[in-house]
Short mmCIF file of C-alpha atoms in Angstrom, two decimals:
data_model
loop_
_atom_site.label_atom_id
_atom_site.label_comp_id
_atom_site.label_asym_id
_atom_site.label_seq_id
_atom_site.Cartn_x
_atom_site.Cartn_y
_atom_site.Cartn_z
CA ARG H 1 -76.30 59.95 11.73
CA LEU H 2 -75.33 60.19 8.12
CA ILE H 3 -72.00 61.97 8.62
CA CYS H 4 -69.50 59.46 9.96
CA GLY H 5 -66.45 61.73 10.02
CA ARG H 6 -65.20 65.23 9.30
CA TYR H 7 -61.64 65.91 8.18
CA SER H 8 -59.82 69.21 7.61
CA VAL H 9 -57.61 69.16 4.53
CA THR H 10 -55.53 71.59 2.51
CA VAL H 11 -56.21 71.49 -1.23
CA ASN H 12 -53.52 73.00 -3.48
CA TYR H 13 -55.10 73.55 -6.89
CA ASP H 14 -51.78 74.82 -8.29
CA MET H 15 -50.15 71.43 -7.71
CA PRO H 16 -50.01 69.21 -10.81
CA LEU H 17 -52.35 66.22 -10.61
CA VAL H 18 -49.42 63.80 -10.75
CA ASP H 19 -48.00 65.43 -7.60
CA MET H 20 -51.40 65.35 -5.84
CA ILE H 21 -51.48 61.62 -6.52
CA ALA H 22 -47.85 61.12 -5.40
CA ALA H 23 -48.61 62.89 -2.08
CA GLY H 24 -51.04 60.07 -1.24
CA ARG H 25 -48.36 57.38 -1.64
CA TYR H 26 -50.85 54.87 -3.06
CA ASP H 27 -49.72 51.32 -3.68
CA TRP H 28 -51.60 51.29 -6.98
CA LYS H 29 -53.43 53.83 -9.14
CA ASN H 30 -55.64 53.57 -12.18
CA ASP H 31 -53.75 55.03 -15.17
CA ASP H 32 -56.94 56.68 -16.45
CA ILE H 33 -56.72 59.13 -13.53
CA ASN H 34 -54.65 61.71 -15.38
CA ASP H 35 -54.66 65.37 -16.50
CA GLN H 36 -56.41 64.60 -19.77
CA ASN H 37 -59.36 62.78 -18.19
CA PHE H 38 -59.57 64.83 -14.99
CA PRO H 39 -58.45 68.42 -15.70
CA ILE H 40 -58.04 70.46 -12.52
CA SER H 41 -60.00 73.68 -12.29
CA GLY H 42 -59.34 76.32 -9.68
CA SER H 43 -56.18 77.89 -8.39
CA GLY H 44 -54.48 78.63 -5.11
CA THR H 45 -54.59 76.77 -1.84
CA CYS H 46 -57.61 76.44 0.41
CA GLU H 47 -58.52 74.79 3.67
CA THR H 48 -61.71 72.79 3.53
CA GLU H 49 -63.57 70.27 5.62
CA ILE H 50 -64.54 66.99 4.03
CA ALA H 51 -67.49 65.15 5.51
CA LEU H 52 -67.90 61.44 4.91
CA PHE H 53 -71.50 60.39 4.41
CA HIS H 54 -72.60 56.85 5.14
CA PHE H 55 -76.17 56.11 4.12
CA ASN H 56 -76.09 52.51 5.39
CA LYS H 57 -77.94 51.25 2.32
CA SER H 58 -77.25 50.63 -1.36
CA MET H 59 -77.90 53.73 -3.49
CA SER H 60 -77.43 55.06 -7.00
CA ALA H 61 -75.04 57.97 -7.54
CA ASP H 62 -77.99 60.20 -8.47
CA ALA H 63 -79.73 59.34 -5.18
CA VAL H 64 -76.54 60.10 -3.23
CA LEU H 65 -76.13 63.46 -5.01
CA ALA H 66 -79.77 64.35 -4.27
CA GLU H 67 -79.32 63.50 -0.57
CA LEU H 68 -76.12 65.55 -0.33
CA ASP H 69 -77.82 68.50 -2.00
CA LYS H 70 -80.79 68.27 0.36
CA ARG H 71 -78.41 68.54 3.31
CA GLY H 72 -76.46 71.52 1.92
CA PHE H 73 -73.47 69.57 0.63
CA ARG H 74 -71.91 68.86 -2.75
CA ALA H 75 -69.87 65.85 -3.78
CA ALA H 76 -66.12 66.19 -3.32
CA THR H 77 -63.94 66.64 -6.39
CA LEU H 78 -60.83 64.64 -7.27
CA PRO H 79 -58.39 67.23 -5.77
CA GLU H 80 -60.39 67.20 -2.53
CA LEU H 81 -60.39 63.38 -2.45
CA LEU H 82 -56.64 63.30 -3.07
CA ALA H 83 -56.05 65.81 -0.27
CA LEU H 84 -58.06 63.55 2.05
CA GLY H 85 -56.09 60.49 0.94
CA ALA H 86 -52.79 62.25 1.65
CA ALA H 87 -53.93 63.61 5.03
CA GLN H 88 -55.70 60.44 6.24
CA PRO H 89 -53.92 57.53 4.52
CA GLU H 90 -55.34 54.79 6.74
CA LEU H 91 -58.98 55.83 6.31
CA GLN H 92 -59.50 53.98 3.02
CA ARG H 93 -58.45 50.71 4.64
CA GLN H 94 -61.75 50.81 6.57
CA PHE H 95 -64.14 51.48 3.65
CA PRO H 96 -64.18 52.77 0.06
CA ILE H 97 -64.37 56.56 -0.19
CA ILE H 98 -66.07 57.88 -3.32
CA ALA H 99 -65.80 61.35 -4.91
CA LEU H 100 -68.82 61.85 -7.15
CA GLY H 101 -67.84 65.47 -7.92
CA SER H 102 -65.37 64.73 -10.74
CA ILE H 103 -66.70 62.56 -13.55
CA TRP H 104 -64.80 61.23 -16.56
CA ARG H 105 -66.68 59.91 -19.56
CA HIS H 106 -64.81 57.00 -21.14
CA PRO H 107 -64.70 57.03 -24.97
CA VAL H 108 -67.15 54.10 -25.03
CA GLY H 109 -69.63 56.24 -23.07
CA ARG H 110 -69.49 55.01 -19.49
CA ARG H 111 -68.92 57.56 -16.74
CA TYR H 112 -66.35 56.98 -14.00
CA VAL H 113 -65.49 58.60 -10.67
CA ALA H 114 -62.47 58.35 -8.39
CA CYS H 115 -62.45 56.13 -5.34
CA LEU H 116 -60.00 55.48 -2.53
CA ASP H 117 -60.16 51.80 -1.65
CA ARG H 118 -57.99 48.85 -0.77
CA ASP H 119 -57.00 45.45 -2.08
CA ASP H 120 -55.88 43.37 0.89
CA ALA H 121 -53.28 45.62 2.55
CA LYS H 122 -52.70 47.83 -0.50
CA ARG H 123 -54.14 51.33 -0.75
CA ASN H 124 -55.57 52.04 -4.19
CA LEU H 125 -56.65 55.10 -6.14
CA ASN H 126 -59.22 53.58 -8.42
CA LEU H 127 -62.08 54.39 -10.77
CA ARG H 128 -65.60 53.09 -10.34
CA TRP H 129 -68.52 53.16 -12.71
CA PHE H 130 -70.76 56.16 -11.88
CA GLU H 131 -73.88 54.18 -12.78
CA ASP H 132 -73.11 51.44 -10.25
CA VAL H 133 -75.41 50.83 -7.35
CA TRP H 134 -73.13 51.82 -4.48
CA GLY H 135 -73.05 49.32 -1.63
CA ASP H 136 -74.03 50.09 1.93
CA PHE H 137 -70.35 49.90 2.97
CA CYS H 138 -69.33 52.93 0.83
CA ARG H 139 -68.62 56.40 2.20
CA PHE H 140 -69.13 59.51 0.06
CA ALA H 141 -66.80 62.49 0.41
CA ALA H 142 -68.65 65.79 0.44
CA VAL H 143 -68.06 69.48 1.11
CA ARG H 144 -70.55 71.96 2.52
CA LYS H 145 -71.88 74.29 -0.19
CA SER H 146 -70.87 77.94 -0.01
CA ALA H 147 -73.60 80.35 1.05
#
């Protein structure tokens, strides 16, 4: 089975990004995760279900996106990832959770995506290089596509 968990979350798109981050009570966050680099689109509040995909092998981001698409899912966005982090704070202690749906291009050209991970006992909101080969331990947050 590729889906290793399903979690209902409430995403409030009217909440400022800084407050979405604060709701997760992370021990550390990457300062490049900000309004300028990750502008929030959408408005209102919605309930959504986030599925965590585990492919059990190393994959490129493009391969992950293609697999999600084939199964009727899209990659979760930063607000969806933050809602998951706030609702399920212990989850990221088990494995890194990647949101490939919000990409920031650094001024030097590299693309980055948000990740919930840990460093020892600390919960982190981090950035990872989109072009990385993602390890078999990673989980990818995804949302079923609308009909």
